[in-house]
Short mmCIF file of C-alpha atoms and ligand atoms in Angstrom, two decimals:
data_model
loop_
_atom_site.label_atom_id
_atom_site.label_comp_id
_atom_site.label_asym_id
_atom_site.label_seq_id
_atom_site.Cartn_x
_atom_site.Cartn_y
_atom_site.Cartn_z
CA UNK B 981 0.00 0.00 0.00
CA UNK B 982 1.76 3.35 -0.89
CA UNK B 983 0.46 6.70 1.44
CA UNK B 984 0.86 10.05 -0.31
CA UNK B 985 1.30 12.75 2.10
CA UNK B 986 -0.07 15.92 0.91
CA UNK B 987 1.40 19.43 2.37
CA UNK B 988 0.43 22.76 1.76
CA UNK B 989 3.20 25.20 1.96
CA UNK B 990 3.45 28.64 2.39
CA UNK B 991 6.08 30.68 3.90
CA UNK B 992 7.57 27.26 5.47
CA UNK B 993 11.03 27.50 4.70
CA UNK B 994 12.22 27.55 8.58
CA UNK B 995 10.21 24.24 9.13
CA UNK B 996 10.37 22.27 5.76
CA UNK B 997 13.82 20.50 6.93
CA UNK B 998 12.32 19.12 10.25
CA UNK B 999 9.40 18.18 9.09
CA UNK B 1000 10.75 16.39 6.32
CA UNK B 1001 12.96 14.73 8.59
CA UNK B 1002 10.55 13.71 11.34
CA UNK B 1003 7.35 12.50 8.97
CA UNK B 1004 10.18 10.47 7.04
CA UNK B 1005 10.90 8.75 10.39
CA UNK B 1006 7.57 8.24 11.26
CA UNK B 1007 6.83 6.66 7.69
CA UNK B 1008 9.89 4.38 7.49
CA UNK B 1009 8.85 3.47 11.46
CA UNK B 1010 5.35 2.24 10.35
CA UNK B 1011 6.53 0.50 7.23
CA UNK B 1012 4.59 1.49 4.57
CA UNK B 1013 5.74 2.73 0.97
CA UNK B 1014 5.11 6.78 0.82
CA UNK B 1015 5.42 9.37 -1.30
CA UNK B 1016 5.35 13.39 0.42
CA UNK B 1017 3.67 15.84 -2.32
CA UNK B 1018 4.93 19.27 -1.65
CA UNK B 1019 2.82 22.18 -2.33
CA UNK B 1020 4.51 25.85 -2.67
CA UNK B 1021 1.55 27.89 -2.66
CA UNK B 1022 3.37 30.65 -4.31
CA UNK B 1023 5.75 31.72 -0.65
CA UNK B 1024 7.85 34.68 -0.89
CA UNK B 1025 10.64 33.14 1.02
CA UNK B 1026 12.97 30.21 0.05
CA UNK B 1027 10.53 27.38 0.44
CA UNK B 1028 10.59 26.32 -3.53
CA UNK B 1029 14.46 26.46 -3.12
CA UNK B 1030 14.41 24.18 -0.01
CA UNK B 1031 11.84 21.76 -1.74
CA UNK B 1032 13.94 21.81 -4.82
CA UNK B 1033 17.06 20.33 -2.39
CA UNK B 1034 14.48 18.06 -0.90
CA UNK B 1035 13.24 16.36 -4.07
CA UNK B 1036 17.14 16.24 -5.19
CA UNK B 1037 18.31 14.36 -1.94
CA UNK B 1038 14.84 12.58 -1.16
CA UNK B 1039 13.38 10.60 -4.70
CA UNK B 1040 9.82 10.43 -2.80
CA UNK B 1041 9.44 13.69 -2.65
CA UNK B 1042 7.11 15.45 -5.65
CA UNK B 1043 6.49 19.23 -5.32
CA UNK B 1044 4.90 21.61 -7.51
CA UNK B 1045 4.71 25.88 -6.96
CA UNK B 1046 2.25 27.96 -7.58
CA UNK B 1047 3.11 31.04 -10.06
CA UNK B 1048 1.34 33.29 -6.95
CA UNK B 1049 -0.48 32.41 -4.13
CA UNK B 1050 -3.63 30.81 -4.58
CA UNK B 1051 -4.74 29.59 -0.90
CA UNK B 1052 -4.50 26.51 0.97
CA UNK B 1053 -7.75 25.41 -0.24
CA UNK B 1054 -5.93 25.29 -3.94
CA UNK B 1055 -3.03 24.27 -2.80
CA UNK B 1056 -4.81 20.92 -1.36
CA UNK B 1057 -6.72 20.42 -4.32
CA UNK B 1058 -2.81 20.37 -6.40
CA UNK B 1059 -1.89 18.18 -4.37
CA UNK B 1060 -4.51 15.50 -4.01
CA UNK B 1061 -4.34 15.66 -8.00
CA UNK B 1062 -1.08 14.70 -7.63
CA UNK B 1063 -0.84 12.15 -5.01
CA UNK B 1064 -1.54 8.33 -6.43
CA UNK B 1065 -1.32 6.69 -3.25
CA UNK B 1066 -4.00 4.12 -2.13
CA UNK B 1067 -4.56 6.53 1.06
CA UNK B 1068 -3.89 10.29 1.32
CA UNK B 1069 -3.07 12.46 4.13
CA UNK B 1070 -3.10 15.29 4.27
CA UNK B 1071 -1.64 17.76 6.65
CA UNK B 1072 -0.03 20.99 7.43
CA UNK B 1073 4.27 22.18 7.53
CA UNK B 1074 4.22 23.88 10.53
CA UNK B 1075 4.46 20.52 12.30
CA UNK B 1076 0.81 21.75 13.73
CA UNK B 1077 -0.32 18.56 12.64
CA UNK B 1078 1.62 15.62 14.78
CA UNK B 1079 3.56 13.20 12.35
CA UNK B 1080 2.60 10.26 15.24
CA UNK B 1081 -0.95 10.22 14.58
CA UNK B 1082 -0.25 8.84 11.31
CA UNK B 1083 -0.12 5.49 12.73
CA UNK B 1084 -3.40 5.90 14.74
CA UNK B 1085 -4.87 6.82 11.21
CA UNK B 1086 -3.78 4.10 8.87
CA UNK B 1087 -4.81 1.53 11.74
CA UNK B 1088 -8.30 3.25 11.91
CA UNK B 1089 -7.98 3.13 8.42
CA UNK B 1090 -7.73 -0.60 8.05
CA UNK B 1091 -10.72 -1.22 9.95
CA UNK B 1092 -12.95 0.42 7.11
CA UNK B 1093 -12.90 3.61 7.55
CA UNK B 1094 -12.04 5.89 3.98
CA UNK B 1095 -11.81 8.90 5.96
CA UNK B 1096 -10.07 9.47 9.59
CA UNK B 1097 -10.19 12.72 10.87
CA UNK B 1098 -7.70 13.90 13.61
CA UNK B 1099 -9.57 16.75 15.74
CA UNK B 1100 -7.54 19.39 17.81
CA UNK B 1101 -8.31 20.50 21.21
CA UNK B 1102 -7.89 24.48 21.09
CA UNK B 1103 -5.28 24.44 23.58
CA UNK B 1104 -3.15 27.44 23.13
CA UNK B 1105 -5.59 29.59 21.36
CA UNK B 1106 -6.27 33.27 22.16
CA UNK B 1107 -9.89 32.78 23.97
CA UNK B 1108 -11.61 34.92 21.41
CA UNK B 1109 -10.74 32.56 18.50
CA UNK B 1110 -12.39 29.68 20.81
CA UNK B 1111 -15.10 31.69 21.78
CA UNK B 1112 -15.27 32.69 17.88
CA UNK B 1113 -15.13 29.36 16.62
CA UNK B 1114 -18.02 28.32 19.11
CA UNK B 1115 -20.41 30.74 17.88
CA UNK B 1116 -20.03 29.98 14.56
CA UNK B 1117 -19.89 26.33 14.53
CA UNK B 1118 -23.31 27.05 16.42
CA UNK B 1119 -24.33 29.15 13.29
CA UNK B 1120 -23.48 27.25 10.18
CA UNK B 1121 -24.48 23.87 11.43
CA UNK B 1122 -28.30 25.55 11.38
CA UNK B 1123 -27.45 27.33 8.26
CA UNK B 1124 -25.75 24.37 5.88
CA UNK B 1125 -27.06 20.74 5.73
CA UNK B 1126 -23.25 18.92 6.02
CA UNK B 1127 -22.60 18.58 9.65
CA UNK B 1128 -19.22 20.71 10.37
CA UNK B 1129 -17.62 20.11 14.07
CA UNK B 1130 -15.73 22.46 15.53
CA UNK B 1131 -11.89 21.70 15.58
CA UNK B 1132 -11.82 19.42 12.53
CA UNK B 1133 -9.60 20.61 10.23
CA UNK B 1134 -7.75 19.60 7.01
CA UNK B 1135 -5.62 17.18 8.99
CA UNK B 1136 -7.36 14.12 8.01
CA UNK B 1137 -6.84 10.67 6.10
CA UNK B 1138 -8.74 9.80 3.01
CA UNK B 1139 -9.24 6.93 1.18
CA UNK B 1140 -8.28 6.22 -3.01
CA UNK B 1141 -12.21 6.41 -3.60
CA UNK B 1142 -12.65 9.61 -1.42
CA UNK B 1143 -9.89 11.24 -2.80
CA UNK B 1144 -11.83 10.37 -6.61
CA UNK B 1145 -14.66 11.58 -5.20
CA UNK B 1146 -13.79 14.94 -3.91
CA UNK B 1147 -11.30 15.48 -7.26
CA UNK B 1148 -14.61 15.30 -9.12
CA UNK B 1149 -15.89 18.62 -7.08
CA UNK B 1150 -14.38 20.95 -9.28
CA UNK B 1151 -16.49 24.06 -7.75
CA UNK B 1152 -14.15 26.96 -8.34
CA UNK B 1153 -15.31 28.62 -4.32
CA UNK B 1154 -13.77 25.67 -2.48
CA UNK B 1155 -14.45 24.61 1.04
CA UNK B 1156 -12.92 21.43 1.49
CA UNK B 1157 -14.47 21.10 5.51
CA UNK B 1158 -17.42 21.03 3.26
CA UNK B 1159 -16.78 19.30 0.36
CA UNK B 1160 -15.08 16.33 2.81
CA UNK B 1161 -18.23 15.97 4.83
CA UNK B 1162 -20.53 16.39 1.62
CA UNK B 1163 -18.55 12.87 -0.04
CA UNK B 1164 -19.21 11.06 3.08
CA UNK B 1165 -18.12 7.60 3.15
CA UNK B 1166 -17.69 5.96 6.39
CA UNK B 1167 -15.99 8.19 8.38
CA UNK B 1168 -14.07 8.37 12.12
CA UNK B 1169 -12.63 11.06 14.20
CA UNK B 1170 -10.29 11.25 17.26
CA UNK B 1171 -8.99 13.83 19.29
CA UNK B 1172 -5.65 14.56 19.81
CA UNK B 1173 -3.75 18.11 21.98
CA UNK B 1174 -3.21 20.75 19.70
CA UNK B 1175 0.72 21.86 19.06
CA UNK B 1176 1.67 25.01 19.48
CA UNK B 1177 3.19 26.39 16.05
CA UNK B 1178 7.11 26.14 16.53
CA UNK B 1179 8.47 28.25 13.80
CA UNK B 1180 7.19 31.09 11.55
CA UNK B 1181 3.65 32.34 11.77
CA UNK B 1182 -0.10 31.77 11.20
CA UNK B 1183 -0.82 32.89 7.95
CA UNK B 1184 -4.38 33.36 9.22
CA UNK B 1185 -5.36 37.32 10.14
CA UNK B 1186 -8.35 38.29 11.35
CA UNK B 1187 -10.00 39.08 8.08
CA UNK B 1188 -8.79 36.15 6.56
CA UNK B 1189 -10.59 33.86 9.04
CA UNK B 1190 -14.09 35.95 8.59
CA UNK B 1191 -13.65 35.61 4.74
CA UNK B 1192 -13.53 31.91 5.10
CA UNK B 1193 -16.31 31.32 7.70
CA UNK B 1194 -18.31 33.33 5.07
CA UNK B 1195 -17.20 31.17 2.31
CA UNK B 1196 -18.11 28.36 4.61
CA UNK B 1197 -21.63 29.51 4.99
CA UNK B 1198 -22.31 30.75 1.75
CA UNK B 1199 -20.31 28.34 -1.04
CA UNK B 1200 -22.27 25.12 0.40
CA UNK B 1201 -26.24 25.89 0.18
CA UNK B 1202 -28.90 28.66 -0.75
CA UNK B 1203 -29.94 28.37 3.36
CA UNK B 1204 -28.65 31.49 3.69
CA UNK B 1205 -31.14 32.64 1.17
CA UNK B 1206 -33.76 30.89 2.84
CA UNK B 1207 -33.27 32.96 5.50
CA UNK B 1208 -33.65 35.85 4.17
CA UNK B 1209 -36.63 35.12 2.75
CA UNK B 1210 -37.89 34.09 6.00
CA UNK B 1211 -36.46 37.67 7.57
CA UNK B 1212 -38.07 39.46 4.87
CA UNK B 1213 -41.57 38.00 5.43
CA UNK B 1214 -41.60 38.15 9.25
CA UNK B 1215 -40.73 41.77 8.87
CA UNK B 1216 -43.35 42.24 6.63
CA UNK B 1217 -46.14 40.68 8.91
CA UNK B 1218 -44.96 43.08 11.38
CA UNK B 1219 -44.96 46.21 9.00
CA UNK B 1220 -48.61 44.71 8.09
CA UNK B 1221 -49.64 44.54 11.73
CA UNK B 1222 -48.52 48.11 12.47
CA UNK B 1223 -49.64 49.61 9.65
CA UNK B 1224 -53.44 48.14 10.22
CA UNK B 1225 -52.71 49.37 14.24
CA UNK B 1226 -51.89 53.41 12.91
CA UNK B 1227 -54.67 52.88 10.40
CA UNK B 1228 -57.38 51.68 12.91
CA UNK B 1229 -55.71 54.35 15.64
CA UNK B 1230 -56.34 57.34 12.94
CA UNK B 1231 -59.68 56.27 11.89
CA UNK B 1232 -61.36 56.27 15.47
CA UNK B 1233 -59.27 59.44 17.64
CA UNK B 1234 -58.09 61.37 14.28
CA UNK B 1235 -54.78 62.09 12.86
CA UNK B 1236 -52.32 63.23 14.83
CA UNK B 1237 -47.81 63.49 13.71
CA UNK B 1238 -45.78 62.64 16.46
CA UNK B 1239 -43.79 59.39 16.10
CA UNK B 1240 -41.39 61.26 14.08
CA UNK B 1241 -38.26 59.06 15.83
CA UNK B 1242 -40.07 55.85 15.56
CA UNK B 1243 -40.69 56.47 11.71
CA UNK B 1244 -36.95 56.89 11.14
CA UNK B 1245 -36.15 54.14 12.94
CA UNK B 1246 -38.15 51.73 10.74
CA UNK B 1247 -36.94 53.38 7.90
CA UNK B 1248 -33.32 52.85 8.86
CA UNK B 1249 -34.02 49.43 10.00
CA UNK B 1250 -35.55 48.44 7.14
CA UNK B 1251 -32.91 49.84 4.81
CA UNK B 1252 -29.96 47.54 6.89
CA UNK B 1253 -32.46 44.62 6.66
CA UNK B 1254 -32.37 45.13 2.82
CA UNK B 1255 -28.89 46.24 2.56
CA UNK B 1256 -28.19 42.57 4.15
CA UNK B 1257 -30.33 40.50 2.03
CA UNK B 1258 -29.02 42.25 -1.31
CA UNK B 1259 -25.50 41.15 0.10
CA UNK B 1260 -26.16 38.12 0.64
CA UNK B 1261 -27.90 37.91 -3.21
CA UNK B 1262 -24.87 39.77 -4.36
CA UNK B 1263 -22.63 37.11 -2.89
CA UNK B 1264 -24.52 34.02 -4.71
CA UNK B 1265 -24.52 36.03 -8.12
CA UNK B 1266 -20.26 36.59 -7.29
CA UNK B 1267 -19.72 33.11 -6.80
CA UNK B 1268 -22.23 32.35 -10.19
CA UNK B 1269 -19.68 34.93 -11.74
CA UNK B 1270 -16.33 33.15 -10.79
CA UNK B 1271 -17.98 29.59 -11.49
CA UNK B 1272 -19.07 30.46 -14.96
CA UNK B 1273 -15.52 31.76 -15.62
CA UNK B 1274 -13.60 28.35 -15.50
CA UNK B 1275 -10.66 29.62 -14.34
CA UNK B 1276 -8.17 26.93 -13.52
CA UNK B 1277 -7.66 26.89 -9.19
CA UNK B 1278 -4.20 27.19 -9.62
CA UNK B 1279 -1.30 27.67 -11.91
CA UNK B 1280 1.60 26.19 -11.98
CA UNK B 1281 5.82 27.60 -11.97
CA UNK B 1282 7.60 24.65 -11.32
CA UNK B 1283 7.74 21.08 -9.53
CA UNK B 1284 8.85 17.78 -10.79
CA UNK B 1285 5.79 16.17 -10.73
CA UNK B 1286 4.06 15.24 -14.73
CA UNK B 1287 1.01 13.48 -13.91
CA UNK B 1288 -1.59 14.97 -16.52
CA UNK B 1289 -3.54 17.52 -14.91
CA UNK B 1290 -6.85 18.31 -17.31
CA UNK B 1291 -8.00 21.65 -14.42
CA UNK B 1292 -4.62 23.71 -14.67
CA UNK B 1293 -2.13 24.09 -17.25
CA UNK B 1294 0.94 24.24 -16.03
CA UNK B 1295 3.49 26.20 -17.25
CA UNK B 1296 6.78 24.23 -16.00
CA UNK B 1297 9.93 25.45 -17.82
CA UNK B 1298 11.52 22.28 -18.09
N1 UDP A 2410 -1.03 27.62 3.71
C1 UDP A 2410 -1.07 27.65 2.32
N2 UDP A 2410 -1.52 28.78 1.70
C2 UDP A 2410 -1.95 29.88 2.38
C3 UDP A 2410 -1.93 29.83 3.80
C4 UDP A 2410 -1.47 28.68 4.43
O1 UDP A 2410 -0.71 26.68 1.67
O2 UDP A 2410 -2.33 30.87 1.74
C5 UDP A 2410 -0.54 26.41 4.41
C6 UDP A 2410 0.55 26.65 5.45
O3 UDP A 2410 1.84 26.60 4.88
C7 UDP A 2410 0.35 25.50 6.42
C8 UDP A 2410 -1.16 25.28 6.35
O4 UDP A 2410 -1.61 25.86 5.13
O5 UDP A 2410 1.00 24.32 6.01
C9 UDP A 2410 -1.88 25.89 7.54
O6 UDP A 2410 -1.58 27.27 7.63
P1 UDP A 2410 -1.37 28.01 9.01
O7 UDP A 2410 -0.48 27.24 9.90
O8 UDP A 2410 -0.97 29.40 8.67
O9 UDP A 2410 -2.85 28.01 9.57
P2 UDP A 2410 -3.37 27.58 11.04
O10 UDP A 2410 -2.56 26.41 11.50
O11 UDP A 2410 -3.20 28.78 11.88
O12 UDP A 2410 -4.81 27.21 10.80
MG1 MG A 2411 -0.68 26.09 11.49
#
């Protein structure tokens, strides 16, 4: 059985080295063929360089680079197109994700399971990210109909069919939390203590993380859209209801004007309440716009790896 070990890399040239070193060990510990398939999501520091040595000294190594930086979420997708192991995993360089569990997942994985998820504890995060996270695992699990848990992350093992399976998503907004719990198959999770990052830093800011819990809400379902329909009609009944109220009111004492700061305040109201729901429109017609565009995920600078790749040209000077 051969495992391909797929890693996203960006900004990772301080950490490349060890990892390679200590997911080698692991590997050759456990026995199994492997292959690692380096990523370069398009880093401004030396990381293609220090693949390039890795691939020269190491002949299971495959990496490819990105011509600019395209995301993780791209960066996965190159590399499960490139991995032809029987079993993927896929994890992250910054040695976040421990090398041991691999073990614990390939056993799991021989009782049946195609996909084994590893699930971090948030020890070590700033309490407003956990508090963060909370809320909005609360939120999108009403809002989109694949369940998402809360510290499940891309740190997971999938089997050759799942990997076919989520290849043939080729949804230009992707959301692979999503698009893994959409394939289904049978699936386990465990738990392990979150590492604290050792080198570098979290490519994640603030905005970043917003961006994708949007993405996460809105690229799965039209629920969102539901909603607002919902929003818009409750509001109405109320409007209805007042309306018949000042109408009834007038009719039996006369008219009289005051009310002048309630008025504006339904006006306002109502104008955010719109505001919203054309947003949220807006963002389904955006992601219409960039699906209808076919542009590939990714393009591709350099690597050493030739399987044909029908989504991205690649433009390797060889
Ligand atoms: N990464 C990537 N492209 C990006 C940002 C991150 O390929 O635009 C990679 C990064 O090199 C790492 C993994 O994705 O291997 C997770 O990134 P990071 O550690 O910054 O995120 P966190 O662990 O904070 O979720
Ligand atoms: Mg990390």
């Amino acid at each position: 059985m051969l495992i391909s070990l797929v890693v996203p890399c960006f900004n990772e040239e301080e950490i490349l080295g060890c990892f390679h070193t200590r997911v080698t060990e692991q590997m050759t510990r456990l026995g199994h063929d492997f292959q690692l398939v380096y990523v370069d999501d398009g880093s401004a520091d030396r990381t293609l360089p220090v693949l390039e040595e890795l691939a020269a000294t190491d002949p299971r190594t495959r990496y490819l680079s990105f011509s600019r930086n395209f995301g993780k979420e791209a960066a996965m997708l190159a590399g499960l197109q490139h991995a032809d192991g029987d079993a993927v995993v896929i994890m992250d360089a910054d040695l976040q994700h421990p090398p041991e569990l691999i073990g614990r997942m390939l056993e799991e994985h021989a009782h049946g399971y195609d996909q084994v998820i590893a699930r971090r504890t948030r020890r070590g995060d700033r309490l407003t990210r956990t508090l963060g996270a909370r809320a909005y695992y609360w939120l999108i699990n009403r809002l989109v109909d694949v369940e998402l848990v809360d510290g499940v992350g891309d740190f997971r093992l999938l089997s050759r069919r799942t990997v076919d399976a989520v290849l043939e998503l080729t949804e230009y907004n992707r959301f692979s939390k999503g698009l893994f719990a959409w394939v289904g198959f049978p699936t386990t999770t465990f738990g392990y203590e979150n590492a604290v990052r050792e080198q570098g830093s979290s490519a994640w800011t603030f905005g970043k993380l917003l961006n994708y819990g949007l993405d996460g809400l809105l690229s799965f379902n039209n629920k969102p859209l539901r909603a607002a329909l919902y929003l818009g009609m409750v509001l109405m009944s109320v409007a209805l209801v007042y309306a018949a109220w000042i109408v009834g009111f007038a009719l039996m004492k006369g008219v009289d004007t005051p009310g002048y700061v309630t008025l504006i305040v339904v006006v306002t109201a109502l104008a955010g309440v719109q505001m919203v729901i054309v947003g949220v429109v807006g963002e389904y017609v955006g992601r219409i716009y960039y699906e209808v565009k076919r542009r590939p995920h990714f393009l591709v600078k350099a690597g050493n790896t030739a399987v044909p790749n029908q989504q991205a040209r690649e433009f390797v000077r060889r």
